[in-house]
Amino acid sequence: MAQPKYIFVVGGVMSGIGKGIATSAIGRILKSKGLRVTAIKIDPYINVDAGTMNPTEHGEVFVLEDGYETDQDMGNYERFLDESLPEINYMTTGRVYLSVIERERNLEYKGKNVEVVPDIPLEVLRRITAAQAASKADVTLIEIGGTIGEYQNIIFLEAARMLKQEFPRDVAVVMVSYVPIPHNIGEMKTKPTQYAARTLNSVGLQADIILARATVPIDTKRKEKIAVFCNILPERVISAPDVESIYDVPLNYEKDGLGDILEKVLDLPKRSAELSDWEAFAERSHNGASVIDIAIVGKYFDSGSFVLSDVYISVLEALKGAAYHLNAKPRLTYLNSKDFESGKLPLSTLDAYGGILIPGGFGETGIEGKLKVIRYARENKIPYFGLCYGMQLMVVEYARNVAGLSGAHTTEIDEKTSYPVIAIMESQRKNVAESRYGGTMRLGSYPCVLKEGSIAGKAYGKKEISERHRHRYEVNPRFMPQIQKAGLVFSGTSPDGVLMEIAELPKDVHPFFLGTQFHPEFLARPLSPHPLFVGFMRAAEEKASIHSVSLTEASAAQR
Ligand code: GLN
């Protein structure tokens, strides 16, 4: 095989400017040229994985097929590359140090001093090359979290420097830098990017390409200025303006010829990019004929005075993808379950939406609010989709209000409930008792057998599926007979029939009332939308049109 190539993506000036999307988009472009591509995310945290990080601080925890709990950028990579990535493609500072320390304890360093330099960057490189070898990638993208100039990520930049020194023609550095337009000046300023480029030089690296992130496209004059002050050719300064849809990003980069430039930088043979399926998808993301209104009822939205939607990013992208598939546009509204609990929001607020989705979650806050919302959706036939906790609470609500198990609950909240309809798995009890929380949930892909003729069975169009999980609690088989007798159908189970994976109400009872113990959002991809999300969106669209028909009838009656 030809010599593998590596592209390090680093951030200049500030974080939060879309390095993850930039990395994903570069991956898509190179893949469309027929290259085999993989992507790695490095997070400069001491946490060994993302599983123990608070979502309001760090955003979504994305679960890989093999169960590894990672950063939301891994989800972006999987969606843009349309591929599943393995554990080796994600690392944190904590993970790297832990490996070195474990190896040292096993005497693998044969008695020599183990030092931060070079042993830590060497471990980083060992992981990068292992990820490359596992996927046999022609090009491996490595996104280094944080911003240039921080202490936290310096060791990863050192790894990049070492690799570039060894293989100068096979390593490229792409700097994603913010170019502000201060209001009072009204002009695009390149100085922060110049400083970032110099800081990068100070760790022995030179940017080969600069992606100029700004609210608008960068003009020729500014490109030339960045070129002179950052020691780079002007055509290697790529315009990266804000765009309406993240799916436009690869197409936008291609306008500036990014793929061809990367081929030149990395000494790759010239190939043309085949982006037509991506173009068609991006096109659909703009041209939706109708609007589908969805309420997402969650609790991890508030971050000071700001609303954080990153916490549910895979759910949002799954909803978008399904809507685009139906040639519609989603309008997603975040409602805080705590507001339904306190009465700040009346339940009738929900009438305005085509569908209601309750995503995954943990702990007690906002739970009674969610239970009220689920009951309202069930009784008023508003399409409802519950993911993980959203499914467990759907079972609790049904048990309490339909099956007559008053006070039923999940033992996550009420250990003494007389009807523990959701209970901790026996294998998990010990983990919790011994405070072993990191990486110990039921994680990753498990098979699930579907009931023929059910909503889920029809949506997937097959008998057996495999979906990703992240939870400690399960539907308690002890109460199954009562709940089923009361009408709730468990349309997906583990192959041995013990674990309940999907719950739903039959179509003649409710247009769409379905919950999954797994997280279908992790497998929803732009080029292959998820069948359950499509089913939910379709039901939401139908409700909206029934709603508007009855409104028209009402106004006609008044006339
Ligand atoms: N808290 C629930 C559990 O641990 C649900 C988890 C989730 O929604 N991801 O089982």
Coordinates of C-alpha atoms in Angstrom, one line a residue, residues 110 113 208 277 286 327 411 416 452 473 480 537:
K110 CA 12.3 -2.0 30.7
N113 CA 12.8 6.7 32.9
D208 CA -0.2 24.3 5.1
D277 CA -25.2 12.3 -3.7
H286 CA -32.7 23.9 1.6
N327 CA -38.8 16.9 1.5
T411 CA -35.6 2.7 40.7
K416 CA -38.8 2.0 47.3
E452 CA -43.8 -8.7 12.7
Y473 CA -31.7 0.5 33.8
M480 CA -44.5 -7.0 31.7
M537 CA -41.6 12.7 11.2

